[in-house]
XYZ file of C-alpha atoms in Angstrom:
695
model
C 79.367 89.819 155.388
C 79.956 93.535 154.804
C 77.515 95.947 153.253
C 77.483 95.982 149.423
C 79.345 98.808 147.719
C 76.962 101.518 146.417
C 76.585 101.566 142.636
C 77.968 105.084 142.353
C 81.317 104.366 144.003
C 83.107 102.666 141.120
C 82.128 105.153 138.354
C 82.976 108.019 140.703
C 86.459 106.627 141.366
C 86.921 106.109 137.649
C 85.900 109.687 136.832
C 88.260 111.066 139.496
C 91.235 109.065 138.192
C 90.640 110.079 134.578
C 90.039 113.667 135.676
C 93.343 113.827 137.515
C 95.151 112.376 134.472
C 93.501 114.951 132.222
C 94.372 117.797 134.599
C 97.989 116.626 134.760
C 98.157 116.427 130.967
C 96.629 119.899 130.759
C 99.272 121.236 133.137
C 101.957 119.893 130.774
C 100.299 121.771 127.938
C 100.160 124.991 129.971
C 103.965 124.966 130.266
C 104.289 125.007 126.460
C 102.090 128.100 126.062
C 103.509 130.863 123.832
C 104.351 134.247 125.364
C 101.365 136.618 125.451
C 99.252 134.071 123.507
C 96.902 131.556 125.290
C 97.922 128.713 122.961
C 99.970 125.659 123.945
C 102.087 123.879 121.346
C 101.398 120.379 122.733
C 98.106 118.958 123.985
C 98.522 115.650 125.837
C 95.145 116.248 127.467
C 93.536 115.738 124.025
C 94.596 112.088 123.987
C 93.562 111.581 127.619
C 90.093 113.002 126.981
C 89.343 110.804 123.953
C 90.580 107.674 125.744
C 88.588 108.643 128.818
C 85.303 108.690 126.940
C 86.198 105.933 124.459
C 86.529 103.506 127.358
C 83.384 104.798 129.022
C 79.846 103.452 128.976
C 76.379 104.917 129.362
C 76.490 104.097 133.069
C 79.695 106.099 133.603
C 78.735 109.006 131.318
C 77.095 111.294 133.962
C 80.061 110.960 136.308
C 82.537 111.538 133.455
C 80.717 114.693 132.320
C 80.783 116.113 135.829
C 84.507 115.429 136.206
C 85.214 116.805 132.703
C 83.450 120.065 133.567
C 85.672 120.584 136.585
C 88.851 119.712 134.653
C 87.884 122.012 131.778
C 87.398 124.946 134.141
C 90.774 124.316 135.767
C 92.605 124.131 132.428
C 90.895 127.308 131.202
C 91.870 129.103 134.409
C 95.497 127.913 134.124
C 95.692 129.232 130.547
C 94.655 132.644 131.785
C 91.519 132.836 129.608
C 88.739 135.363 130.200
C 85.877 134.226 132.439
C 83.541 133.558 129.517
C 86.130 131.301 127.840
C 86.903 129.548 131.097
C 83.227 128.646 131.350
C 83.160 127.324 127.769
C 86.406 125.308 128.115
C 84.523 122.109 129.126
C 82.486 122.436 125.929
C 85.699 122.387 123.882
C 86.851 119.167 125.551
C 83.369 117.641 125.249
C 83.208 118.390 121.505
C 86.554 116.686 121.049
C 85.612 113.578 123.058
C 82.133 113.236 121.553
C 83.302 113.463 117.944
C 86.066 110.901 118.553
C 83.722 108.389 120.211
C 80.990 108.779 117.583
C 83.333 108.311 114.617
C 85.320 105.466 116.206
C 82.267 103.476 117.296
C 80.597 103.990 113.940
C 83.607 102.920 111.836
C 85.300 100.423 114.195
C 82.994 99.471 117.087
C 85.295 96.604 118.112
C 88.122 98.878 119.268
C 86.367 100.314 122.318
C 85.125 100.249 125.014
C 86.574 97.532 127.259
C 87.065 94.211 125.564
C 88.189 95.822 122.340
C 90.457 94.040 119.904
C 94.197 94.117 120.343
C 94.818 92.702 116.863
C 94.030 95.659 114.632
C 93.414 95.457 110.913
C 94.363 98.218 108.496
C 90.710 99.285 108.302
C 90.778 99.709 112.108
C 93.801 101.976 111.799
C 92.039 103.998 109.124
C 88.979 104.344 111.370
C 91.165 105.402 114.302
C 93.004 108.047 112.263
C 89.677 109.345 110.922
C 88.366 109.628 114.490
C 91.570 111.396 115.598
C 91.441 113.913 112.724
C 87.722 114.547 113.251
C 87.981 115.034 117.004
C 90.985 117.344 116.621
C 89.070 119.312 114.000
C 86.054 119.656 116.305
C 88.223 120.818 119.202
C 90.235 123.235 117.065
C 87.131 124.728 115.475
C 85.356 125.139 118.818
C 88.365 126.615 120.655
C 89.457 128.920 117.828
C 85.889 130.112 117.235
C 85.262 131.050 120.863
C 88.610 132.819 121.175
C 88.035 134.650 117.887
C 84.707 135.902 119.210
C 86.560 137.037 122.335
C 89.064 138.955 120.196
C 92.103 137.001 121.366
C 95.187 136.586 119.134
C 94.780 132.803 119.431
C 91.572 132.957 117.393
C 93.104 133.192 113.918
C 93.804 130.590 111.171
C 97.360 129.927 112.334
C 96.116 129.087 115.806
C 93.426 126.845 114.306
C 95.993 124.859 112.286
C 98.272 124.594 115.308
C 95.466 123.250 117.492
C 94.341 120.829 114.791
C 97.878 119.534 114.150
C 98.908 119.181 117.777
C 95.698 117.363 118.790
C 95.780 115.041 115.780
C 99.400 114.094 116.405
C 98.902 113.643 120.140
C 95.777 111.531 119.751
C 97.479 109.421 117.072
C 100.540 108.697 119.208
C 98.997 108.427 122.676
C 95.515 107.270 121.683
C 96.801 104.356 119.614
C 98.894 103.121 122.535
C 95.939 103.433 124.877
C 93.503 101.609 122.594
C 96.001 98.840 121.885
C 96.928 98.210 125.514
C 93.708 99.322 127.201
C 91.596 96.172 126.698
C 94.322 93.801 127.876
C 95.213 96.035 130.824
C 91.564 96.328 131.822
C 91.081 92.556 131.758
C 94.248 92.064 133.802
C 93.059 94.683 136.336
C 89.632 93.077 136.604
C 91.173 89.621 137.122
C 93.742 90.932 139.659
C 96.738 89.879 137.570
C 98.296 93.123 136.376
C 101.751 92.094 137.602
C 101.548 88.786 135.767
C 100.411 90.612 132.614
C 103.379 92.982 132.814
C 105.802 90.113 133.387
C 104.312 88.244 130.435
C 104.823 91.253 128.203
C 108.450 91.581 129.284
C 109.242 87.869 128.926
C 111.072 87.334 125.648
C 113.753 85.068 124.290
C 117.445 86.006 124.702
C 117.754 86.766 120.988
C 114.708 89.026 121.204
C 116.173 90.886 124.186
C 119.440 91.422 122.326
C 117.561 92.759 119.308
C 115.526 95.045 121.544
C 118.697 96.390 123.142
C 120.228 97.171 119.746
C 116.980 98.835 118.718
C 116.925 101.114 121.769
C 120.572 102.094 121.335
C 120.042 102.808 117.635
C 116.852 104.810 118.273
C 118.459 106.984 120.951
C 121.587 107.554 118.852
C 119.681 108.552 115.716
C 117.231 110.839 117.555
C 120.027 112.624 119.419
C 122.043 112.942 116.206
C 119.128 114.365 114.186
C 117.794 116.801 116.806
C 120.935 117.752 118.795
C 124.285 116.855 117.239
C 123.518 117.627 113.589
C 120.447 119.738 114.178
C 121.033 121.960 111.188
C 120.907 119.103 108.667
C 117.616 117.657 107.337
C 118.270 114.112 108.580
C 114.903 113.288 110.120
C 114.198 110.841 107.271
C 116.857 108.569 108.795
C 114.557 108.011 111.758
C 112.210 106.060 109.498
C 114.786 103.259 109.547
C 113.980 102.738 113.222
C 110.248 103.092 112.522
C 110.449 100.390 109.859
C 112.525 98.186 112.174
C 109.953 98.430 114.970
C 107.010 98.003 112.592
C 108.409 94.915 110.872
C 109.778 93.136 113.912
C 107.483 94.151 116.792
C 103.813 94.600 117.589
C 101.559 97.570 116.914
C 101.617 98.410 120.621
C 105.439 98.569 120.512
C 105.203 100.892 117.502
C 102.770 103.136 119.375
C 105.094 103.219 122.399
C 108.115 104.067 120.247
C 106.183 106.746 118.339
C 105.107 108.323 121.613
C 108.640 108.354 123.002
C 110.254 109.530 119.763
C 107.559 112.143 119.149
C 107.862 113.488 122.698
C 111.623 113.859 122.274
C 111.169 115.575 118.908
C 108.599 118.046 120.274
C 110.685 118.867 123.375
C 113.761 119.416 121.233
C 111.782 121.626 118.849
C 110.290 123.703 121.677
C 113.779 124.119 123.148
C 115.081 125.396 119.835
C 116.917 122.259 118.697
C 116.502 120.189 115.569
C 115.885 120.960 111.948
C 112.341 122.214 112.590
C 113.511 124.843 115.101
C 116.571 125.892 113.070
C 114.891 126.241 109.681
C 111.416 127.509 110.701
C 111.167 130.855 112.519
C 107.416 131.070 112.976
C 106.455 129.198 116.178
C 103.057 128.209 114.748
C 104.568 126.659 111.633
C 107.301 125.039 113.655
C 104.739 123.395 115.955
C 102.533 122.237 113.063
C 105.450 120.668 111.166
C 106.765 118.936 114.281
C 103.302 117.552 115.080
C 102.903 116.421 111.460
C 106.237 114.593 111.699
C 105.069 112.792 114.847
C 101.794 111.781 113.198
C 103.441 110.505 109.999
C 105.982 108.532 112.030
C 103.291 106.898 114.146
C 101.045 106.058 111.167
C 103.932 104.605 109.153
C 105.019 102.318 111.955
C 101.455 101.232 112.696
C 100.791 100.414 109.046
C 103.905 98.234 108.906
C 103.155 96.462 112.192
C 99.486 95.829 111.396
C 100.240 94.661 107.850
C 102.879 92.279 109.192
C 100.478 90.906 111.818
C 97.780 90.420 109.169
C 100.284 88.670 106.913
C 101.284 86.294 109.713
C 97.620 85.607 110.491
C 96.883 85.011 106.801
C 99.805 82.593 106.526
C 98.627 80.718 109.621
C 95.099 80.567 108.214
C 96.401 79.364 104.852
C 98.472 76.644 106.548
C 95.462 75.598 108.634
C 93.219 75.421 105.583
C 95.903 73.573 103.652
C 96.148 71.005 106.425
C 92.363 70.709 106.475
C 92.315 70.322 102.678
C 94.977 67.621 102.889
C 92.885 65.808 105.485
C 89.764 66.103 103.344
C 91.610 64.830 100.272
C 93.002 61.949 102.308
C 89.556 60.956 103.591
C 87.517 61.403 100.417
C 86.688 58.175 98.598
C 87.094 59.567 95.092
C 90.555 59.712 93.569
C 91.883 63.209 92.863
C 95.053 63.929 90.876
C 96.601 67.190 89.713
C 98.861 67.091 86.649
C 101.177 69.767 85.313
C 101.973 69.508 81.647
C 102.107 66.071 80.078
C 104.280 64.107 82.487
C 104.385 65.811 85.886
C 102.098 64.660 88.692
C 101.792 67.421 91.269
C 99.461 65.658 93.667
C 97.436 62.484 94.003
C 95.421 61.590 97.074
C 95.218 58.300 98.941
C 92.079 57.134 97.148
C 93.681 57.846 93.771
C 96.731 55.750 94.651
C 94.531 52.921 95.872
C 92.418 52.980 92.727
C 95.502 52.614 90.549
C 97.396 50.560 93.158
C 101.083 51.253 92.315
C 100.416 54.749 90.970
C 102.999 57.198 92.386
C 103.415 60.974 92.157
C 106.814 62.500 91.514
C 108.677 65.069 89.494
C 108.789 62.721 86.544
C 106.229 60.192 87.679
C 103.876 58.308 85.388
C 100.646 59.821 84.133
C 98.974 56.443 83.797
C 98.740 53.272 85.917
C 101.622 50.913 86.414
C 102.598 48.802 83.413
C 100.975 45.646 84.741
C 97.578 47.438 85.088
C 96.053 48.984 81.965
C 93.173 51.361 81.326
C 90.559 50.470 78.706
C 87.499 52.082 77.209
C 84.213 50.273 77.686
C 84.322 49.226 74.026
C 87.460 47.182 74.759
C 90.069 49.521 73.220
C 93.098 50.342 75.309
C 93.675 53.903 76.524
C 97.006 55.175 75.179
C 99.070 58.045 76.510
C 97.888 60.321 73.725
C 94.160 59.768 74.297
C 94.289 59.579 78.094
C 91.812 61.895 79.855
C 94.416 64.327 81.136
C 96.148 64.635 77.731
C 92.802 65.316 76.082
C 92.040 67.937 78.742
C 95.370 69.624 77.933
C 94.159 69.919 74.343
C 91.092 71.808 75.506
C 88.543 69.017 75.897
C 86.364 68.810 78.983
C 85.962 65.209 80.146
C 82.729 64.693 82.083
C 81.618 61.323 83.402
C 83.468 59.010 80.990
C 83.612 55.365 82.083
C 86.721 53.189 81.846
C 87.848 49.706 82.815
C 90.997 49.035 84.811
C 92.264 45.614 83.778
C 94.869 43.189 85.062
C 97.542 41.693 82.777
C 95.333 38.649 82.173
C 92.543 40.871 80.830
C 90.233 40.533 83.818
C 88.599 43.725 85.071
C 90.067 45.040 88.318
C 87.534 47.840 88.719
C 85.380 50.270 86.786
C 86.151 54.004 86.919
C 84.237 57.136 85.982
C 86.607 60.033 85.205
C 86.375 63.812 84.926
C 89.223 65.954 83.624
C 89.427 69.709 83.195
C 92.307 72.062 82.407
C 93.313 74.693 84.989
C 95.342 77.871 84.438
C 99.102 77.739 85.166
C 100.253 78.361 88.720
C 102.439 81.231 87.529
C 102.766 83.385 84.452
C 104.414 81.446 81.657
C 104.090 78.124 83.482
C 102.672 74.916 82.116
C 98.907 74.361 82.211
C 97.524 72.041 84.850
C 94.792 69.420 84.717
C 92.545 68.270 87.545
C 91.428 64.652 87.153
C 88.914 62.922 89.422
C 88.343 59.171 89.577
C 85.094 57.717 90.914
C 84.956 53.989 91.543
C 81.736 52.702 89.967
C 82.577 49.028 90.383
C 79.745 48.536 92.857
C 77.264 50.314 90.582
C 78.397 48.282 87.596
C 78.141 45.017 89.521
C 74.673 45.983 90.685
C 73.688 46.726 87.098
C 75.060 43.362 86.016
C 73.222 41.666 88.879
C 70.029 43.457 87.876
C 70.480 42.316 84.273
C 71.076 38.737 85.490
C 68.047 39.012 87.751
C 65.894 40.196 84.848
C 67.205 37.319 82.735
C 66.289 34.770 85.404
C 62.846 36.295 85.812
C 62.214 36.229 82.063
C 63.431 32.634 81.790
C 61.486 31.304 84.751
C 58.260 33.007 83.702
C 58.567 32.095 80.029
C 58.469 28.302 80.556
C 55.172 28.061 82.463
C 53.705 30.799 80.310
C 54.593 28.742 77.207
C 52.796 25.756 78.727
C 49.698 27.851 79.381
C 49.775 29.310 75.869
C 50.301 25.875 74.220
C 47.443 24.127 76.033
C 45.238 27.150 75.573
C 45.930 26.960 71.841
C 45.054 23.242 71.813
C 41.800 23.921 73.633
C 40.962 26.777 71.302
C 41.592 24.696 68.161
C 39.584 21.761 69.554
C 36.599 23.903 70.458
C 36.750 25.872 67.162
C 36.485 22.600 65.159
C 33.431 21.520 67.136
C 35.066 18.540 68.746
C 33.620 17.217 71.934
C 36.066 16.984 74.866
C 35.547 14.204 77.308
C 36.609 14.578 80.948
C 39.382 12.085 80.320
C 40.833 14.377 77.642
C 40.045 17.748 79.237
C 41.275 17.028 82.746
C 44.972 16.501 81.819
C 44.908 19.751 79.817
C 43.455 21.860 82.616
C 45.729 20.142 85.120
C 48.811 21.155 83.152
C 47.483 24.705 82.782
C 46.828 24.817 86.519
C 50.315 23.521 87.345
C 51.930 26.116 85.054
C 49.771 28.880 86.544
C 50.712 27.769 90.043
C 54.399 27.934 89.108
C 53.952 31.473 87.824
C 51.986 32.377 90.937
C 54.690 30.957 93.222
C 57.401 32.728 91.254
C 55.585 36.066 91.391
C 55.028 35.546 95.114
C 58.766 34.916 95.475
C 59.509 38.159 93.640
C 57.102 40.042 95.872
C 58.694 38.487 98.965
C 62.135 39.418 97.625
C 61.040 43.046 97.229
C 59.328 43.002 100.617
C 62.445 41.604 102.279
C 64.512 44.420 100.798
C 62.246 47.472 101.028
C 59.697 46.909 103.810
C 60.215 49.186 106.795
C 60.978 47.075 109.844
C 58.307 47.085 112.554
C 59.968 45.234 115.444
C 57.809 43.678 118.137
C 57.963 40.742 120.522
C 57.285 37.661 118.344
C 56.590 34.237 119.892
C 58.552 32.074 117.468
C 56.968 28.811 118.630
C 53.441 30.098 118.007
C 54.422 31.603 114.655
C 56.201 28.408 113.529
C 53.212 26.291 114.630
C 50.894 28.449 112.522
C 53.202 28.110 109.501
C 53.412 24.322 110.006
C 49.625 23.941 110.217
C 49.097 25.824 106.967
C 51.833 23.821 105.273
C 50.205 20.529 106.270
C 46.890 21.684 104.778
C 48.418 22.779 101.450
C 50.174 19.504 100.623
C 49.094 17.557 97.563
C 50.744 14.312 98.666
C 48.821 11.339 99.928
C 50.638 11.599 103.227
C 51.032 15.088 104.680
C 54.429 16.070 106.118
C 55.134 15.546 109.768
C 56.151 18.892 111.277
C 57.003 19.237 114.960
C 57.617 22.553 116.700
C 59.482 22.402 120.014
C 61.132 24.733 122.477
C 60.405 28.318 123.496
C 61.674 31.734 122.554
C 60.592 35.277 121.744
C 62.369 37.438 119.175
C 62.398 41.213 118.726
C 61.526 41.205 115.031
C 59.097 42.108 112.262
C 56.345 39.468 112.461
C 55.447 39.434 108.748
C 59.036 39.174 107.572
C 59.909 36.411 110.033
C 56.805 34.541 108.872
C 58.269 34.641 105.338
C 61.546 33.201 106.663
C 59.865 30.337 108.519
C 57.510 29.603 105.628
C 60.413 29.361 103.163
C 62.480 27.148 105.442
C 59.604 24.772 106.222
C 58.513 24.687 102.558
C 62.042 23.750 101.429
C 62.262 21.063 104.111
C 58.996 19.528 102.919
C 59.828 19.801 99.212
C 63.362 18.503 98.850
C 62.945 14.855 99.892
C 63.648 11.675 97.993
C 60.756 10.034 96.055
C 58.456 7.985 98.247
C 59.818 9.474 101.480
C 57.384 11.201 103.794
C 58.791 14.599 104.826
C 59.623 14.895 108.483
C 60.541 18.353 109.770
C 61.467 19.507 113.245
C 61.503 23.214 114.189
C 63.402 23.801 117.429
C 63.312 27.231 119.102
C 65.875 27.927 121.818
C 67.007 31.003 123.738
C 70.796 30.842 123.576
C 71.509 33.678 126.000
C 70.113 36.997 127.189
C 70.604 38.526 123.728
C 69.956 35.808 121.170
C 67.248 33.334 120.234
C 67.831 30.561 117.679
C 65.518 28.699 115.294
C 66.759 25.367 113.887
C 64.841 23.745 110.986
C 65.963 20.113 110.411
C 64.597 17.684 107.811
C 65.085 14.216 106.300
C 65.537 15.497 102.765
C 68.191 15.113 100.087
C 70.645 17.399 101.889
C 72.936 20.161 100.598
C 76.405 19.411 99.205
C 79.268 20.930 101.209
C 80.575 22.920 98.241
C 77.219 24.681 97.775
C 76.344 25.591 101.358
C 77.476 29.190 100.929
C 75.946 29.729 97.502
C 72.453 28.511 98.380
C 71.722 31.960 99.858
C 72.366 33.669 96.507
C 69.374 34.694 94.422
C 68.321 32.185 91.732
C 70.825 29.587 92.894
C 69.510 25.991 92.897
C 71.243 22.959 94.346
C 72.395 20.675 91.540
C 70.959 17.467 93.061
C 67.596 19.267 93.381
C 67.275 19.812 89.660
C 64.140 17.672 89.367
C 62.294 19.876 91.874
C 60.458 22.989 90.776
C 61.617 26.191 92.443
C 62.444 29.860 91.931
C 65.863 29.900 93.610
C 64.790 32.963 95.581
C 63.656 31.483 98.902
C 66.914 31.245 100.830
C 68.158 34.542 99.362
C 65.008 36.169 100.743
C 65.634 34.526 104.119
C 69.207 35.787 104.312
C 68.156 39.346 103.441
C 65.461 39.406 106.104
C 67.669 37.865 108.796
C 70.560 40.232 108.072
C 68.239 43.229 108.270
C 67.387 42.018 111.782
C 71.119 41.849 112.580
C 70.898 38.061 112.804
C 72.636 35.160 111.051
C 71.563 32.217 108.887
C 73.703 29.170 108.160
C 73.672 25.493 107.175
C 74.844 22.866 109.659
C 76.382 19.502 108.761
C 74.072 16.585 109.620
C 74.153 12.885 108.739
C 70.766 12.966 107.006
C 68.921 15.844 105.358
C 69.775 19.433 106.196
C 69.645 21.699 109.223
C 69.364 25.483 108.816
C 69.999 27.684 111.834
C 68.701 31.241 112.203
C 69.650 33.559 115.056
C 67.638 36.679 115.920
C 67.706 39.312 118.683
C 65.877 38.085 121.742
C 62.982 40.016 123.247
C 62.055 39.802 126.928
C 58.990 41.494 128.325
C 57.322 44.449 126.653
C 59.275 46.238 123.917
C 59.182 49.634 122.331
C 59.438 49.535 118.570
C 62.961 50.199 117.343
C 63.747 52.669 114.581
C 63.267 51.168 111.091
C 66.321 49.495 109.634
C 68.494 50.568 112.580
C 70.660 48.110 114.505
C 68.720 46.461 117.305
C 70.748 47.458 120.339
C 71.857 45.099 123.030
C 69.861 47.081 125.548
C 66.696 46.578 123.485
C 67.225 42.815 123.501
C 67.651 42.426 127.225
């Protein structure tokens, strides 16, 4: 491997290249110097200097200052200035470059140095023009002041205005082109693909090439006509047709290139005595200032048009993108959204809105209410007419917030419940019809939950009232007996207390069922490895001890299996299943229950609870898992109707299943749970138990 390149090589090469360009530009200015006056009428070196330092960095600054000092001395010597002014010439160039860089980086830091934006905004153009005017002013003031102190004829006000105008125009035309193309050219140079970048810029469609050819022919013809053929006529305003053409149809960089070419031609023609500026203005200072002002106005006009057009295109693309995103959002949102114009025009309705109203369609004269076979009703049962529909009321100035309605079928049954909002919007255009935004929120689930809660409360009140009435009645009998001084024998007292105890036990069991129901729904899952055989054996032993029958139930627990589950909740499941198996048997029949635990595969373990009870009718095997549902043939048995509903809730929270299997005698309930093998880490509460966690 070769030796690394010293750090000073690259900035030195850069300073030399920019210095040579500045010296060459200064030589062009020297050839436009007036006779006997050290003042040039064009200053291309002004644009080179500001670009030089605008694209520089702190690392390149020392090398650039050294090169600028040499170039400034050479330009001063070529202009024939006195020795003192030759020495101060670098200061003039430095004042110009420094003021441009300071203003540009303060107002538009994204334009330079390398990596600057190629897509200018109008505020960037304003910042660039401000930097150009300021830097030209600094250069003109410094140069004119030093030459005035030296007593030279180029130190008066006319010379100051000439310097200011020529530098401003040159920086505007050349500097804009450099700042627009500089970042892209620098990236292409750094990536070794300058040729590809140039080819990409020249690659256009055939129609574009034809348009460009017409543009070039028109531009050349009009410039030659205005400055050579009809030079005595004030026709320069015609050139703004070409400026507008370039600005509207091409990029800002193309405008800058055209302005540079057109301005150069105009200045050369003026210096050679051609064109309206040379014919009508005798004073060379005034002639130069007017010509430079024309170049600057031309460049700024074209840049404004090109940048405004580019911003308009970008804004349209952004608006289309946001519109597409809004359409996607409206299509995915679950609430219905409809926009009405006037009384009968539907401008827009999203997918959810159409689904809520089923056959609802938007069109130029579409309906403003559901299809005829589906009608909207208030909650009090009155039908919603066209006149008192939410959107009609909003048109009359009302604000509809959270009003509930029923959507009914032709037979009067409720299809769904809706909560609507409606609010008037201003017209889309002056004199247009007002618009109304209507939103539809489906509250069917909420309403069904409220109805279920009301039903649940009714069941609770009913099931607690009966045993409570028994307790109150026998308590009243006991109170009356004792208050009258009657003596109660054990034969009389025992039946009373027994009935009170039975009623209290029913209330206790019911309250326990309610607590289990709440626990099954709200308890945070704490999964662990649970030995189902050991847990079922413990439940069976306690059940055998709690029986009041002469003969305790026969409960056998067989098999093997470990589940990844919440131990307390699974205990509730097994206790409910075993309790039901022991309870629902025919009179005089000793309950016999078998609990079989089996590992079905690497992911699942199953618990089967079979009994010799009264069985479950086929038409009720799905409903037995609903809360408060009791099997009809079990009407003589006391129960809350919550047990199997609690079981289903717990099993489903474990991502398992519970079902009833057909058997010849009794019933068989099967429960599947995730299998656990080995040591387990606790899963996240209420999250699906993954297959990997069950292996």
